[in-house]
Coordinates of C-alpha atoms and ligand atoms in Angstrom, one line a residue:
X5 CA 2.7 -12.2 -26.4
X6 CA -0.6 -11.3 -24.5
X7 CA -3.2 -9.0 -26.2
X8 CA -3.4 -5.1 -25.2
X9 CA -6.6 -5.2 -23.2
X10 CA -9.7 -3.1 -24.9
X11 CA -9.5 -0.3 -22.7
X12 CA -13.3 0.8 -23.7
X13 CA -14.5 -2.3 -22.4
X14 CA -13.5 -1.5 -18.7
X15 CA -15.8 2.1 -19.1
X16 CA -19.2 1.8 -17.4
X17 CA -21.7 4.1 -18.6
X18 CA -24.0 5.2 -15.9
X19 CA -27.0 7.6 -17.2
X20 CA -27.9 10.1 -15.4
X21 CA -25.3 10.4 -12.6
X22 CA -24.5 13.1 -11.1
X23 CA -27.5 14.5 -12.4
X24 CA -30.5 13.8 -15.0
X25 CA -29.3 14.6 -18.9
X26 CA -25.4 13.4 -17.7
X27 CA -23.5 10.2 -19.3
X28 CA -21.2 9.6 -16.7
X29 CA -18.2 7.9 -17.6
X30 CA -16.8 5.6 -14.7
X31 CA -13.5 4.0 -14.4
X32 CA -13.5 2.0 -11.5
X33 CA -13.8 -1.4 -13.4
X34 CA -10.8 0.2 -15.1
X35 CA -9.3 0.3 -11.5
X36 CA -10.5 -2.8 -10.8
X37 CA -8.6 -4.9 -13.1
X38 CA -4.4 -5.5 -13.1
X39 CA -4.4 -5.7 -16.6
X40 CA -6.4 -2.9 -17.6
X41 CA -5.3 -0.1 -14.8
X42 CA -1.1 -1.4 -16.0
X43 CA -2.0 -1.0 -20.0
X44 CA -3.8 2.3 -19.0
X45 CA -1.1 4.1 -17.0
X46 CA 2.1 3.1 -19.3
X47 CA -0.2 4.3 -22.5
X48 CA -0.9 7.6 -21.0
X49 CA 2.9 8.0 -20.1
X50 CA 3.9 6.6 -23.4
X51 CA 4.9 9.7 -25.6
X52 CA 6.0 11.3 -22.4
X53 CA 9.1 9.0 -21.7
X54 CA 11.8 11.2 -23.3
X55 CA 10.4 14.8 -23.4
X56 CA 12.2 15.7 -19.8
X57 CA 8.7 15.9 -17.9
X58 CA 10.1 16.9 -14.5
X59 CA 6.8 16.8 -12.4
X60 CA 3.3 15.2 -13.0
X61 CA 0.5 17.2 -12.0
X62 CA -3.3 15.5 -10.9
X63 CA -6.3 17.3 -10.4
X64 CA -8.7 15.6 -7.9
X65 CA -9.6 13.0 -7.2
X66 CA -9.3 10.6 -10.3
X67 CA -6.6 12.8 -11.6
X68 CA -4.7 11.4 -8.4
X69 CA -5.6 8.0 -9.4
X70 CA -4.1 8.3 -12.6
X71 CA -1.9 10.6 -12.6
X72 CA 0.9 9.3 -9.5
X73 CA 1.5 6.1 -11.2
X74 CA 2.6 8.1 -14.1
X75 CA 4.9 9.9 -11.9
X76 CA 6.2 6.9 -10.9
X77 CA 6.5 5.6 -14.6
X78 CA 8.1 8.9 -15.5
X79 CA 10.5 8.8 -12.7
X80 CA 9.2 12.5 -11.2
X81 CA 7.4 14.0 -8.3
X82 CA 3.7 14.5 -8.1
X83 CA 1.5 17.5 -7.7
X84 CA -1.8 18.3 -6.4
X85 CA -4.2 20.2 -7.5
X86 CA -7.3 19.8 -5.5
X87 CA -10.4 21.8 -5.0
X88 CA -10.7 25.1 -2.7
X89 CA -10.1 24.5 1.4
X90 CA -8.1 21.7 1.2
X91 CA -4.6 22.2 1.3
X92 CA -2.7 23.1 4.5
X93 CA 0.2 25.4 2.7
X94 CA 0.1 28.9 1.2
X95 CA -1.5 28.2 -2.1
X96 CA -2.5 29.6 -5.0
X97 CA -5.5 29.6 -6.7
X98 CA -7.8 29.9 -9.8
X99 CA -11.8 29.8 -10.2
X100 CA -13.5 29.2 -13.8
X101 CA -16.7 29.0 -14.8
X102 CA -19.0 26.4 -15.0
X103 CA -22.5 25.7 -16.7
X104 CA -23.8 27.0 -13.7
X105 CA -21.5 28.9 -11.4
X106 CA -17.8 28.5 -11.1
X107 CA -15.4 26.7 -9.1
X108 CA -12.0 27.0 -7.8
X109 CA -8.9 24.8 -7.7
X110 CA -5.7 25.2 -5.7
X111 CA -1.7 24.0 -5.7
X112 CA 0.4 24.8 -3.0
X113 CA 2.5 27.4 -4.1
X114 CA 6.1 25.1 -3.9
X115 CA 4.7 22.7 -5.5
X116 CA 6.2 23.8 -8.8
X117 CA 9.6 25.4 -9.6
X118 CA 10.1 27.8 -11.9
X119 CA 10.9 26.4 -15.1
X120 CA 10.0 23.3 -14.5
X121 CA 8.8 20.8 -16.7
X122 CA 5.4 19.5 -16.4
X123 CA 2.5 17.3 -17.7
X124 CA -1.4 17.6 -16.6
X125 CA -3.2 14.2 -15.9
X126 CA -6.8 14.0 -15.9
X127 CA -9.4 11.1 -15.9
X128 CA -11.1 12.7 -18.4
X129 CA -11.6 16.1 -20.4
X130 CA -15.3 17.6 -20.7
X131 CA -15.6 21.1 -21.6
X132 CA -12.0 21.8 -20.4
X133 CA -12.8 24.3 -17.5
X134 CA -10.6 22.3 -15.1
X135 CA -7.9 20.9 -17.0
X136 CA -7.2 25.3 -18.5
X137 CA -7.5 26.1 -14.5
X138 CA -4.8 24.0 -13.8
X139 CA -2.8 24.5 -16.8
X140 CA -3.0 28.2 -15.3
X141 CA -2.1 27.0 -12.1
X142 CA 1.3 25.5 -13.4
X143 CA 2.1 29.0 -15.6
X144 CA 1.2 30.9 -12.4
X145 CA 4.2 29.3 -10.6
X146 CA 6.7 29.8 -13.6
X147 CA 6.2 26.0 -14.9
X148 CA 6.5 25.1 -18.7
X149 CA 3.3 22.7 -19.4
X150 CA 4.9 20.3 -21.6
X151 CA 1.6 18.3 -21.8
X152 CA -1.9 17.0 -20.9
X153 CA -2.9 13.4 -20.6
X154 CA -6.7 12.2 -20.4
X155 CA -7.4 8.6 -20.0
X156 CA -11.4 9.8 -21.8
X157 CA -12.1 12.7 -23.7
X158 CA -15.8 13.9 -24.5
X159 CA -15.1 15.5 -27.8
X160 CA -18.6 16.9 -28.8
X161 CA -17.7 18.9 -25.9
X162 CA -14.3 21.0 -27.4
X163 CA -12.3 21.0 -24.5
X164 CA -9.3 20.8 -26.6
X165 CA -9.8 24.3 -27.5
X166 CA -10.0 25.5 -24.2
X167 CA -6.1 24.3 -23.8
X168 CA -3.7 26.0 -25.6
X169 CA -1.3 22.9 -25.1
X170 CA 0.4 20.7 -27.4
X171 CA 0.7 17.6 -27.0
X172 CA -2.9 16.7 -25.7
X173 CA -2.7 12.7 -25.4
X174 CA -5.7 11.2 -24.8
X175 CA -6.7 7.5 -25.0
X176 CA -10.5 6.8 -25.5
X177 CA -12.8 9.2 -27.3
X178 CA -16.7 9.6 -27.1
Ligands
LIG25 P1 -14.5 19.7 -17.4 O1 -13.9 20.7 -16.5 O2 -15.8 20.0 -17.9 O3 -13.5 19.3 -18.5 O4 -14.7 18.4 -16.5 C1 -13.7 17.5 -16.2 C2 -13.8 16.9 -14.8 O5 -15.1 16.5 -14.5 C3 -13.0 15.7 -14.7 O6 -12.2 15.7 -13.6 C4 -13.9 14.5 -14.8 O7 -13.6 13.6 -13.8 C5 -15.3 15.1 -14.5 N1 -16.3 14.8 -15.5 C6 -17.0 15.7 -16.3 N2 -17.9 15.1 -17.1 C7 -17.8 13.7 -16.8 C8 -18.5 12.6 -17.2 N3 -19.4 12.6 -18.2 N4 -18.2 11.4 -16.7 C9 -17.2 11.3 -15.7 N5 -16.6 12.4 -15.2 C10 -16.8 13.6 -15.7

């Protein structure tokens, strides 16, 4: 039987990106690699195989990236939630606050049913602001978050609390 490939190993660190004082935390040799992106995507579906997840939601753009292949382990549709301007339908919409300023993410309105079941996929889970935004998102169209999954999370930074979610899954910690 082949090894589980050390998912850690496949994180670049790249100081200073987007901006001096930030560790940023890129995935693309993660992407890059069969093994790797395969062992990723089936652990963050994992312990969401038999908990009746109806819809995966992503939240642009890596959220995409990881988040439709889960949908497509989970056997459900995808949704998108992307940043302000972007989508062509009736939406809706929630801003939250950043260090400095807030932003704003959107969902077209049928993405969701009520009552539906759904699970958040992220890349990764900083301070929480936009993972909460589109938890509201989903509970703004009648949806039942059944879950987040983050391939990173940055736990000096809490965002965990800023979720009032259960299960959070998440695969790598710093
Ligand atoms: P937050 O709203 O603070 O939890 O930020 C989460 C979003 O910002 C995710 O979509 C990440 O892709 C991105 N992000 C925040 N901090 C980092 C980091 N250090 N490295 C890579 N991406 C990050």
């Amino acid at each position: 039987m082949s090894r589980a490939p050390d998912l850690q190993s496949f994180i670049r660190d790249v100081p200073d990106f987007p901006r001096p004082g930030i560790l940023f935390r890129d995935v693309t040799p993660l992407l890059g690699d069969a093994g790797a992106l395969k062992a990723a995507v089936g652990a963050l579906a994992d312990p969401f195989r038999h908990v009746g997840v109806e819809k995966v939601m992503g939240i642009e753009s890596r959220g995409f990236v990881f988040g439709a292949p889960v949908a497509l382990a989970l056997e459900t549709g995808f949704a998108l939630v992307r940043k302000a301007g972007k989508l062509p339908g009736r939406t809706r919409r929630v801003t939250y606050d950043l260090e400095y300023g807030t932003d704003t993410v959107e969902m077209h309105e049928d993405s969701l049913r009520a009552g539906e079941r759904v699970l958040v996929v992220d890349d990764l889970i900083a301070t929480g602001g936009t993972a909460a935004a589109a938890v509201q998102l989903a509970r703004d169209c009648g949806a039942h978050v059944v879950g987040c999954a983050f391939l990173i999370e940055l736990t000096a930074l809490a965002g965990r609390r800023r979720l009032d979610v259960d299960p959070i899954h998440v695969l790598l910690r710093y």
